[in-house]
CSV table of C-alpha atoms and ligand atoms in Angstrom, one decimal:
chain,number,residue,atom,x,y,z
A,1374,MET,CA,157.3,151.9,102.6
A,1375,THR,CA,156.2,148.9,100.5
A,1376,ALA,CA,153.0,147.2,101.6
A,1377,ALA,CA,152.9,143.4,101.8
A,1378,PRO,CA,151.3,141.9,98.7
A,1379,SER,CA,147.6,141.5,99.0
A,1380,LEU,CA,146.1,138.0,99.3
A,1381,ASP,CA,142.7,137.6,97.8
A,1382,PHE,CA,140.4,136.8,100.6
A,1383,ARG,CA,137.2,138.1,98.9
A,1384,ALA,CA,136.1,134.6,98.0
A,1385,ALA,CA,136.6,133.2,101.5
A,1386,PRO,CA,133.3,133.2,103.4
A,1387,LEU,CA,133.4,134.7,106.9
A,1388,PRO,CA,132.3,132.6,109.9
A,1389,SER,CA,129.4,133.9,111.9
A,1390,GLN,CA,131.3,133.4,115.2
A,1391,MET,CA,134.8,133.8,116.4
A,1392,GLN,CA,136.9,132.7,119.4
A,1393,ALA,CA,137.8,135.4,121.9
A,1394,TRP,CA,139.4,135.6,125.3
A,1395,VAL,CA,136.9,137.3,127.6
A,1396,ALA,CA,137.7,138.7,131.1
A,1397,THR,CA,134.7,137.4,133.1
A,1398,GLY,CA,135.5,139.6,136.1
A,1399,TYR,CA,138.4,141.4,137.7
A,1400,GLY,CA,141.2,139.1,139.0
A,1401,GLY,CA,144.1,136.9,138.1
A,1402,PRO,CA,144.6,135.1,134.7
A,1403,ASP,CA,142.0,132.6,135.7
A,1404,VAL,CA,139.2,135.1,135.1
A,1405,LEU,CA,139.9,134.7,131.4
A,1406,ALA,CA,137.6,132.4,129.5
A,1407,LEU,CA,137.8,131.4,125.8
A,1408,ARG,CA,134.3,132.1,124.4
A,1409,HIS,CA,132.6,132.0,121.0
A,1410,LEU,CA,131.3,135.5,120.2
A,1411,PRO,CA,129.5,136.9,117.1
A,1412,LEU,CA,131.8,138.4,114.5
A,1413,PRO,CA,131.9,142.2,114.9
A,1414,ARG,CA,129.5,143.9,112.5
A,1415,ILE,CA,131.2,146.4,110.3
A,1416,GLY,CA,129.8,149.7,109.2
A,1417,ALA,CA,130.4,151.4,105.8
A,1418,ARG,CA,133.7,152.9,106.9
A,1419,ASP,CA,135.0,150.0,109.0
A,1420,VAL,CA,137.6,147.3,108.3
A,1421,LEU,CA,137.4,143.8,109.8
A,1422,ILE,CA,140.8,142.3,110.6
A,1423,ARG,CA,141.5,138.6,111.0
A,1424,VAL,CA,144.1,138.8,113.8
A,1425,GLU,CA,147.3,136.9,113.2
A,1426,ALA,CA,149.1,138.0,116.4
A,1427,THR,CA,148.6,140.3,119.3
A,1428,THR,CA,150.4,140.9,122.7
A,1429,VAL,CA,149.5,140.8,126.3
A,1430,SER,CA,150.7,144.2,127.5
A,1431,ALA,CA,151.0,145.8,130.9
A,1432,GLY,CA,147.8,147.6,130.0
A,1433,ASP,CA,145.9,144.3,129.5
A,1434,ARG,CA,147.1,143.0,132.8
A,1435,ARG,CA,146.3,146.2,134.6
A,1436,LEU,CA,142.7,146.2,133.2
A,1437,ARG,CA,142.2,142.5,133.9
A,1438,ALA,CA,143.4,142.8,137.5
A,1439,SER,CA,141.7,146.2,138.2
A,1440,ASP,CA,145.3,147.3,139.0
A,1441,PHE,CA,144.8,151.0,138.2
A,1442,PRO,CA,147.6,153.5,139.0
A,1443,THR,CA,147.6,154.8,142.6
A,1444,GLY,CA,144.7,157.2,143.2
A,1445,MET,CA,142.9,156.2,140.0
A,1446,GLY,CA,141.1,153.1,141.2
A,1447,LEU,CA,137.6,154.6,141.6
A,1448,LEU,CA,137.9,156.5,138.3
A,1449,GLY,CA,139.2,153.4,136.6
A,1450,ARG,CA,136.3,151.3,137.8
A,1451,ALA,CA,133.8,154.0,136.9
A,1452,PHE,CA,135.2,154.3,133.4
A,1453,CYS,CA,136.0,150.6,132.7
A,1454,GLY,CA,133.3,148.8,134.6
A,1455,VAL,CA,132.3,148.6,138.3
A,1456,THR,CA,132.3,144.8,138.8
A,1457,ARG,CA,133.7,143.7,135.4
A,1458,LEU,CA,135.1,145.2,132.3
A,1459,ARG,CA,132.7,146.9,129.9
A,1460,ARG,CA,135.0,145.8,127.2
A,1461,PRO,CA,135.9,142.3,128.3
A,1462,VAL,CA,138.0,141.3,125.2
A,1463,LEU,CA,141.4,142.8,125.9
A,1464,GLY,CA,144.3,143.4,123.5
A,1465,THR,CA,145.9,146.7,122.8
A,1466,GLU,CA,147.9,146.0,119.6
A,1467,LEU,CA,147.8,143.5,116.8
A,1468,THR,CA,148.7,142.5,113.2
A,1469,GLY,CA,146.5,140.6,110.8
A,1470,ILE,CA,144.8,140.4,107.4
A,1471,VAL,CA,141.9,142.5,106.3
A,1472,ALA,CA,139.0,140.0,106.1
A,1473,ALA,CA,136.2,142.4,105.0
A,1474,VAL,CA,135.7,146.1,104.4
A,1475,GLY,CA,132.6,148.4,104.5
A,1476,SER,CA,131.1,149.8,101.3
A,1477,ALA,CA,132.8,153.3,101.7
A,1478,VAL,CA,136.3,152.0,102.6
A,1479,THR,CA,138.9,153.2,100.1
A,1480,ARG,CA,142.3,152.7,101.9
A,1481,PHE,CA,142.1,149.0,102.5
A,1482,ALA,CA,140.9,145.9,100.7
A,1483,PRO,CA,140.4,142.3,101.8
A,1484,GLY,CA,143.7,140.4,101.9
A,1485,ASP,CA,145.8,143.5,102.9
A,1486,ALA,CA,148.3,142.8,105.7
A,1487,VAL,CA,147.9,145.4,108.4
A,1488,ILE,CA,149.2,146.6,111.7
A,1489,ALA,CA,146.5,148.0,114.1
A,1490,PHE,CA,146.5,149.6,117.5
A,1491,PRO,CA,143.2,149.4,119.5
A,1492,GLY,CA,145.0,150.9,122.5
A,1493,ALA,CA,142.7,151.8,125.3
A,1494,ALA,CA,139.7,150.6,123.2
A,1495,VAL,CA,141.2,147.1,123.3
A,1496,GLY,CA,139.7,144.1,121.4
A,1497,GLY,CA,142.8,142.4,120.0
A,1498,HIS,CA,142.5,139.1,121.9
A,1499,ALA,CA,140.0,137.7,119.4
A,1500,GLU,CA,140.1,136.1,116.0
A,1501,TYR,CA,138.6,139.2,114.4
A,1502,CYS,CA,138.8,142.9,115.3
A,1503,ARG,CA,136.9,145.8,113.9
A,1504,PHE,CA,138.6,149.1,113.1
A,1505,ALA,CA,137.4,152.4,111.6
A,1506,GLU,CA,139.3,153.0,108.4
A,1507,THR,CA,140.5,156.3,109.8
A,1508,GLY,CA,141.7,154.7,113.1
A,1509,MET,CA,145.2,153.5,114.0
A,1510,ILE,CA,145.5,151.0,111.2
A,1511,LEU,CA,148.4,150.9,108.7
A,1512,PRO,CA,149.6,148.6,105.9
A,1513,ARG,CA,152.1,146.0,107.2
A,1514,PRO,CA,155.4,146.3,105.2
A,1515,ALA,CA,156.4,143.3,103.2
A,1516,GLY,CA,158.8,141.1,105.0
A,1517,MET,CA,158.1,142.5,108.5
A,1518,PRO,CA,158.0,139.5,110.9
A,1519,ILE,CA,154.6,138.9,112.4
A,1520,LYS,CA,155.9,139.2,116.0
A,1521,THR,CA,157.6,142.6,115.2
A,1522,ALA,CA,154.4,143.9,113.7
A,1523,ALA,CA,152.3,142.8,116.6
A,1524,ALA,CA,154.6,144.4,119.2
A,1525,LEU,CA,155.4,147.7,117.6
A,1526,GLY,CA,152.8,149.9,119.2
A,1527,PHE,CA,152.4,149.6,122.9
A,1528,GLY,CA,155.9,150.4,124.1
A,1529,GLY,CA,156.9,152.5,121.1
A,1530,THR,CA,154.0,154.9,121.1
A,1531,THR,CA,154.2,155.4,124.9
A,1532,ALA,CA,158.0,156.1,124.7
A,1533,MET,CA,157.5,158.5,121.8
A,1534,ASP,CA,154.8,160.4,123.5
A,1535,PHE,CA,156.7,160.8,126.8
A,1536,LEU,CA,160.0,161.7,125.1
A,1537,ARG,CA,158.1,164.4,123.0
A,1538,ARG,CA,156.3,165.8,126.1
A,1539,ALA,CA,159.7,165.9,127.9
A,1540,ASN,CA,161.2,167.7,124.8
A,1541,CYS,CA,164.1,165.3,124.9
A,1542,THR,CA,167.0,166.7,122.8
A,1543,ALA,CA,170.3,165.4,121.6
A,1544,GLY,CA,173.0,165.5,124.3
A,1545,GLU,CA,170.7,165.3,127.2
A,1546,GLN,CA,171.3,162.8,130.0
A,1547,LEU,CA,168.3,160.4,130.4
A,1548,LEU,CA,167.8,157.8,133.0
A,1549,VAL,CA,165.4,154.9,132.2
A,1550,VAL,CA,164.1,152.9,135.2
A,1551,GLY,CA,162.8,149.6,133.9
A,1552,ALA,CA,164.9,149.6,130.8
A,1553,SER,CA,164.2,145.9,130.0
A,1554,GLY,CA,160.4,146.2,129.9
A,1555,THR,CA,158.3,146.9,126.8
A,1556,VAL,CA,158.1,150.7,127.4
A,1557,GLY,CA,161.6,151.0,128.9
A,1558,SER,CA,163.3,149.1,126.0
A,1559,ALA,CA,161.5,151.4,123.5
A,1560,LEU,CA,162.6,154.5,125.6
A,1561,VAL,CA,166.2,153.4,125.5
A,1562,GLN,CA,166.2,152.8,121.8
A,1563,LEU,CA,164.3,156.0,120.8
A,1564,ALA,CA,166.2,158.3,123.2
A,1565,ALA,CA,169.6,156.9,122.0
A,1566,LYS,CA,168.5,157.4,118.4
A,1567,ALA,CA,167.5,161.0,119.3
A,1568,GLY,CA,171.1,161.6,120.5
A,1569,ALA,CA,170.4,161.4,124.3
A,1570,ARG,CA,173.0,159.8,126.6
A,1571,VAL,CA,171.1,157.0,128.2
A,1572,SER,CA,171.6,155.4,131.6
A,1573,ALA,CA,169.5,152.4,132.5
A,1574,VAL,CA,168.3,150.9,135.8
A,1575,THR,CA,167.9,147.2,135.5
A,1576,SER,CA,168.8,143.9,137.2
A,1577,SER,CA,172.1,142.2,136.7
A,1578,GLY,CA,170.7,139.7,134.2
A,1579,ASN,CA,169.5,142.4,131.8
A,1580,GLN,CA,172.6,144.5,131.7
A,1581,VAL,CA,174.0,143.2,128.4
A,1582,LEU,CA,170.6,143.5,126.9
A,1583,VAL,CA,170.0,147.2,127.7
A,1584,ARG,CA,173.5,148.1,126.6
A,1585,ALA,CA,172.8,146.5,123.3
A,1586,LEU,CA,169.6,148.6,123.0
A,1587,GLY,CA,171.7,151.8,123.4
A,1588,ALA,CA,172.3,152.4,127.1
A,1589,GLU,CA,175.8,153.8,127.8
A,1590,ASP,CA,175.7,153.3,131.6
A,1591,VAL,CA,173.9,150.6,133.6
A,1592,ILE,CA,172.8,150.7,137.2
A,1593,ASP,CA,171.9,147.4,138.9
A,1594,TYR,CA,169.1,148.3,141.3
A,1595,ALA,CA,170.0,145.5,143.6
A,1596,VAL,CA,173.5,147.0,144.1
A,1597,ARG,CA,173.2,150.8,143.7
A,1598,ASP,CA,170.4,153.1,145.0
A,1599,VAL,CA,169.9,155.4,142.0
A,1600,THR,CA,168.4,158.1,144.2
A,1601,ALA,CA,171.8,158.4,146.0
A,1602,GLU,CA,173.6,159.3,142.7
A,1603,PRO,CA,174.7,162.9,141.9
A,1604,ALA,CA,172.1,165.2,140.3
A,1605,ARG,CA,173.0,164.6,136.7
A,1606,TRP,CA,169.9,163.6,134.7
A,1607,ASP,CA,167.9,166.0,132.6
A,1608,ILE,CA,165.2,163.4,132.3
A,1609,VAL,CA,164.3,160.5,134.6
A,1610,ALA,CA,161.9,158.2,132.8
A,1611,ASP,CA,160.3,155.8,135.3
A,1612,ALA,CA,158.6,152.9,133.5
A,1613,VAL,CA,158.2,150.9,136.8
A,1614,GLY,CA,156.8,153.3,139.3
A,1615,ALA,CA,159.9,152.6,141.4
A,1616,LEU,CA,160.4,156.3,142.2
A,1617,THR,CA,158.2,159.3,142.7
A,1618,PHE,CA,158.7,162.9,141.6
A,1619,ALA,CA,159.8,163.7,145.2
A,1620,ARG,CA,162.4,160.8,145.2
A,1621,ALA,CA,163.6,161.7,141.8
A,1622,LEU,CA,164.2,165.4,142.6
A,1623,PRO,CA,167.7,165.0,144.0
A,1624,ILE,CA,169.0,163.3,140.9
A,1625,LEU,CA,167.4,165.7,138.4
A,1626,SER,CA,169.5,168.5,137.0
A,1627,GLU,CA,168.3,172.1,136.6
A,1628,GLY,CA,165.3,172.1,134.3
A,1629,GLY,CA,164.9,168.3,134.8
A,1630,ARG,CA,161.8,166.3,134.0
A,1631,TYR,CA,160.5,163.3,135.8
A,1632,LEU,CA,158.4,161.0,133.5
A,1633,SER,CA,155.8,159.3,135.6
A,1634,ILE,CA,154.9,156.6,133.1
A,1635,ALA,CA,153.6,154.0,135.6
A,1636,GLY,CA,152.7,156.5,138.3
A,1637,GLY,CA,149.4,157.6,139.7
A,1638,LEU,CA,147.4,160.7,140.3
A,1639,GLY,CA,149.9,162.2,142.7
A,1640,GLU,CA,152.7,162.4,140.1
A,1641,LEU,CA,150.2,163.6,137.4
A,1642,LEU,CA,149.1,166.5,139.6
A,1643,ALA,CA,152.5,167.2,141.2
A,1644,ARG,CA,153.4,170.9,141.0
A,1645,PRO,CA,156.8,171.8,139.6
A,1646,LYS,CA,159.6,172.2,142.1
A,1647,GLY,CA,161.7,175.2,141.0
A,1648,SER,CA,162.8,174.4,137.4
A,1649,ARG,CA,162.0,170.6,137.8
A,1650,ARG,CA,158.7,169.1,136.8
A,1651,SER,CA,156.7,165.9,136.7
A,1652,ILE,CA,155.0,164.7,133.5
A,1653,GLY,CA,152.4,161.9,133.8
A,1654,GLY,CA,149.1,160.6,132.6
A,1655,PRO,CA,148.1,158.4,129.7
A,1656,ALA,CA,150.2,158.5,126.6
A,1657,SER,CA,148.5,159.9,123.5
A,1658,GLU,CA,147.5,157.3,120.8
A,1659,ASN,CA,147.9,158.6,117.3
A,1660,VAL,CA,148.5,157.0,113.9
A,1661,ALA,CA,151.4,159.3,113.0
A,1662,ASP,CA,153.5,157.9,115.9
A,1663,LEU,CA,152.6,154.3,114.8
A,1664,ALA,CA,153.6,155.1,111.2
A,1665,ALA,CA,156.9,156.6,112.4
A,1666,LEU,CA,157.6,153.3,114.4
A,1667,VAL,CA,156.7,151.2,111.3
A,1668,ASP,CA,159.2,153.3,109.3
A,1669,MET,CA,161.9,153.0,111.9
A,1670,ALA,CA,161.4,149.2,112.1
A,1671,VAL,CA,161.7,149.0,108.3
A,1672,ALA,CA,164.9,151.1,108.5
A,1673,GLY,CA,166.2,148.9,111.3
A,1674,THR,CA,166.5,151.8,113.8
A,1675,PHE,CA,163.8,150.5,116.1
A,1676,ARG,CA,163.0,146.9,117.0
A,1677,PRO,CA,160.5,146.0,119.6
A,1678,LEU,CA,162.0,143.7,122.2
A,1679,ILE,CA,160.2,140.4,122.3
A,1680,ASP,CA,160.1,138.4,125.5
A,1681,SER,CA,158.3,135.3,124.2
A,1682,VAL,CA,155.8,134.0,121.7
A,1683,LEU,CA,152.9,131.9,122.9
A,1684,PRO,CA,149.9,130.3,121.0
A,1685,PHE,CA,146.4,131.9,121.4
A,1686,ALA,CA,145.3,128.9,123.5
A,1687,ARG,CA,147.9,129.9,126.1
A,1688,LEU,CA,146.9,133.5,126.4
A,1689,PRO,CA,146.3,133.2,130.2
A,1690,ASP,CA,150.0,132.1,130.5
A,1691,ALA,CA,150.9,135.3,128.7
A,1692,HIS,CA,149.0,137.3,131.3
A,1693,ALA,CA,150.8,135.4,134.0
A,1694,ARG,CA,154.1,136.3,132.4
A,1695,ALA,CA,153.0,140.0,132.3
A,1696,ASP,CA,152.0,139.7,136.0
A,1697,SER,CA,155.4,138.5,136.9
A,1698,GLY,CA,156.9,142.0,136.4
A,1699,ARG,CA,160.0,140.3,134.9
A,1700,LYS,CA,159.2,140.1,131.2
A,1701,ARG,CA,161.8,141.4,128.8
A,1702,GLY,CA,159.8,143.4,126.3
A,1703,SER,CA,156.6,142.1,124.9
A,1704,VAL,CA,154.8,138.7,125.2
A,1705,VAL,CA,153.4,138.0,121.7
A,1706,VAL,CA,150.4,135.7,121.2
A,1707,ARG,CA,150.0,134.1,117.8
A,1708,LEU,CA,146.6,132.8,116.8
A,1709,ASP,CA,146.0,129.1,116.2
A,1710,HIS,CA,144.9,129.4,112.5
A,1711,ILE,CA,148.3,130.9,111.7
A,1712,GLU,CA,150.2,128.2,113.4
A,1713,ARG,CA,148.3,125.6,111.5
A,1714,GLN,CA,149.5,127.1,108.2
B,2867,NAP,N1,151.2,156.3,131.0
B,2867,NAP,C1,150.8,155.5,130.0
B,2867,NAP,O1,150.1,155.9,129.0
B,2867,NAP,C2,151.4,154.1,129.9
B,2867,NAP,C3,151.5,153.4,128.7
B,2867,NAP,C4,152.0,152.1,128.7
B,2867,NAP,C5,152.5,151.6,129.9
B,2867,NAP,N2,152.3,152.2,131.0
B,2867,NAP,C6,152.8,151.6,132.3
B,2867,NAP,O2,154.2,151.5,132.3
B,2867,NAP,C7,154.6,150.5,133.1
B,2867,NAP,C8,155.6,149.6,132.3
B,2867,NAP,O3,155.0,148.9,131.3
B,2867,NAP,P1,155.8,147.8,130.5
B,2867,NAP,O4,155.0,147.3,129.5
B,2867,NAP,O5,157.2,148.3,130.1
B,2867,NAP,O6,156.1,146.8,131.7
B,2867,NAP,P2,156.9,145.4,131.7
B,2867,NAP,O7,157.3,145.1,130.3
B,2867,NAP,O8,156.0,144.4,132.4
B,2867,NAP,O9,158.2,145.7,132.6
B,2867,NAP,C9,158.9,144.6,133.1
B,2867,NAP,C10,160.3,145.0,133.3
B,2867,NAP,O10,160.4,145.9,134.4
B,2867,NAP,C11,161.7,145.7,135.0
B,2867,NAP,N3,161.7,146.0,136.4
B,2867,NAP,C12,160.8,145.6,137.4
B,2867,NAP,N4,161.1,146.2,138.6
B,2867,NAP,C13,162.1,147.0,138.3
B,2867,NAP,C14,162.9,148.0,139.1
B,2867,NAP,N5,162.6,148.1,140.4
B,2867,NAP,N6,163.9,148.7,138.6
B,2867,NAP,C15,164.1,148.5,137.2
B,2867,NAP,N7,163.5,147.7,136.4
B,2867,NAP,C16,162.5,146.9,137.0
B,2867,NAP,C17,161.9,144.2,134.9
B,2867,NAP,O11,163.3,143.9,134.8
B,2867,NAP,P3,164.1,143.1,135.9
B,2867,NAP,O12,163.5,141.7,135.8
B,2867,NAP,O13,165.5,143.3,135.5
B,2867,NAP,O14,163.7,143.7,137.2
B,2867,NAP,C18,161.2,143.8,133.6
B,2867,NAP,O15,162.0,143.6,132.5
B,2867,NAP,C19,153.3,149.7,133.5
B,2867,NAP,O16,153.0,150.1,134.8
B,2867,NAP,C20,152.3,150.2,132.5
B,2867,NAP,O17,151.0,150.1,133.1
B,2867,NAP,C21,151.8,153.5,131.1
């Protein structure tokens, strides 16, 4: 992997403040306010990234709306904040330029182009974001489009983790529910690349799209009830929460796995039924998966699906698009200073 050439930012003085979108409470996109915040202070092993682009993910909209998976509401509020978010600057993935590094940092230098994944720690919806050098931060390959770099992580790492936990192997039949979303579109691509035979559940308007991503068979959920199909899938990956383990059981083959990607506590705790089981909970966040996605993107074997690109000033509109449940892939948000260049 060739890193993008470094630009020399060492001479550029850093501002003392930055703009950031802050969730002032739980609710709709109107709870978001553009505020001036102090620049994050970096420690000896930290990197400060000037954000070029980020996304508004399903994770961001869930946190903003306090829309935690079923059965996890109390736990979610206890963990994330009772009346408002403890970490009110959202943003799970980003790309940008290293603006400053701590005295002990060896892997990055000011001017390096990077891809970073705050994940559940969030913080990408700001002009600057702090990362530990050893965190989920990687060089951005030369020539990689900004919007691709911004949108690689959320869907891709989730899909990789669930496919790994399901032990998805070549030749298996996999059904993806929600194949046109950020996670679903990554699942279709990665499973097809692994040699699985992919069926996709989507609406009529997205059929051509999901076939182009690698689905061999498409089921329009407005026309066919997928739970009435014969038991033929080794894996049912539900990236919508449209099914439950119980509803998926009749269409799972012997040894089948139900991937409860958007499901709640019930699916996480569901006991196996004979040889069939449910796999749920949060996807793991690790830099090796992000690195694999970067390599695949460079090789042209994985491309995050992009729904739209909006300027930073319109970040609440990006949340509204995520709230719609209709986005096709990721809503990328580019920061103003980049657009002025
Ligand atoms: N467990 C984890 O760690 C983890 C990690 C990431 C995400 N998630 C969760 O996974 C879910 C999906 O995230 P995402 O980012 O992929 O969401 P997304 O991009 O907002 O998904 C939108 C897509 O869902 C499709 N859709 C909606 N209803 C559908 C239905 N009944 N059947 C089939 N497709 C349907 C829509 O297509 P149409 O317009 O064609 O209906 C749309 O393209 C979210 O609930 C998110 O919170 C969990």
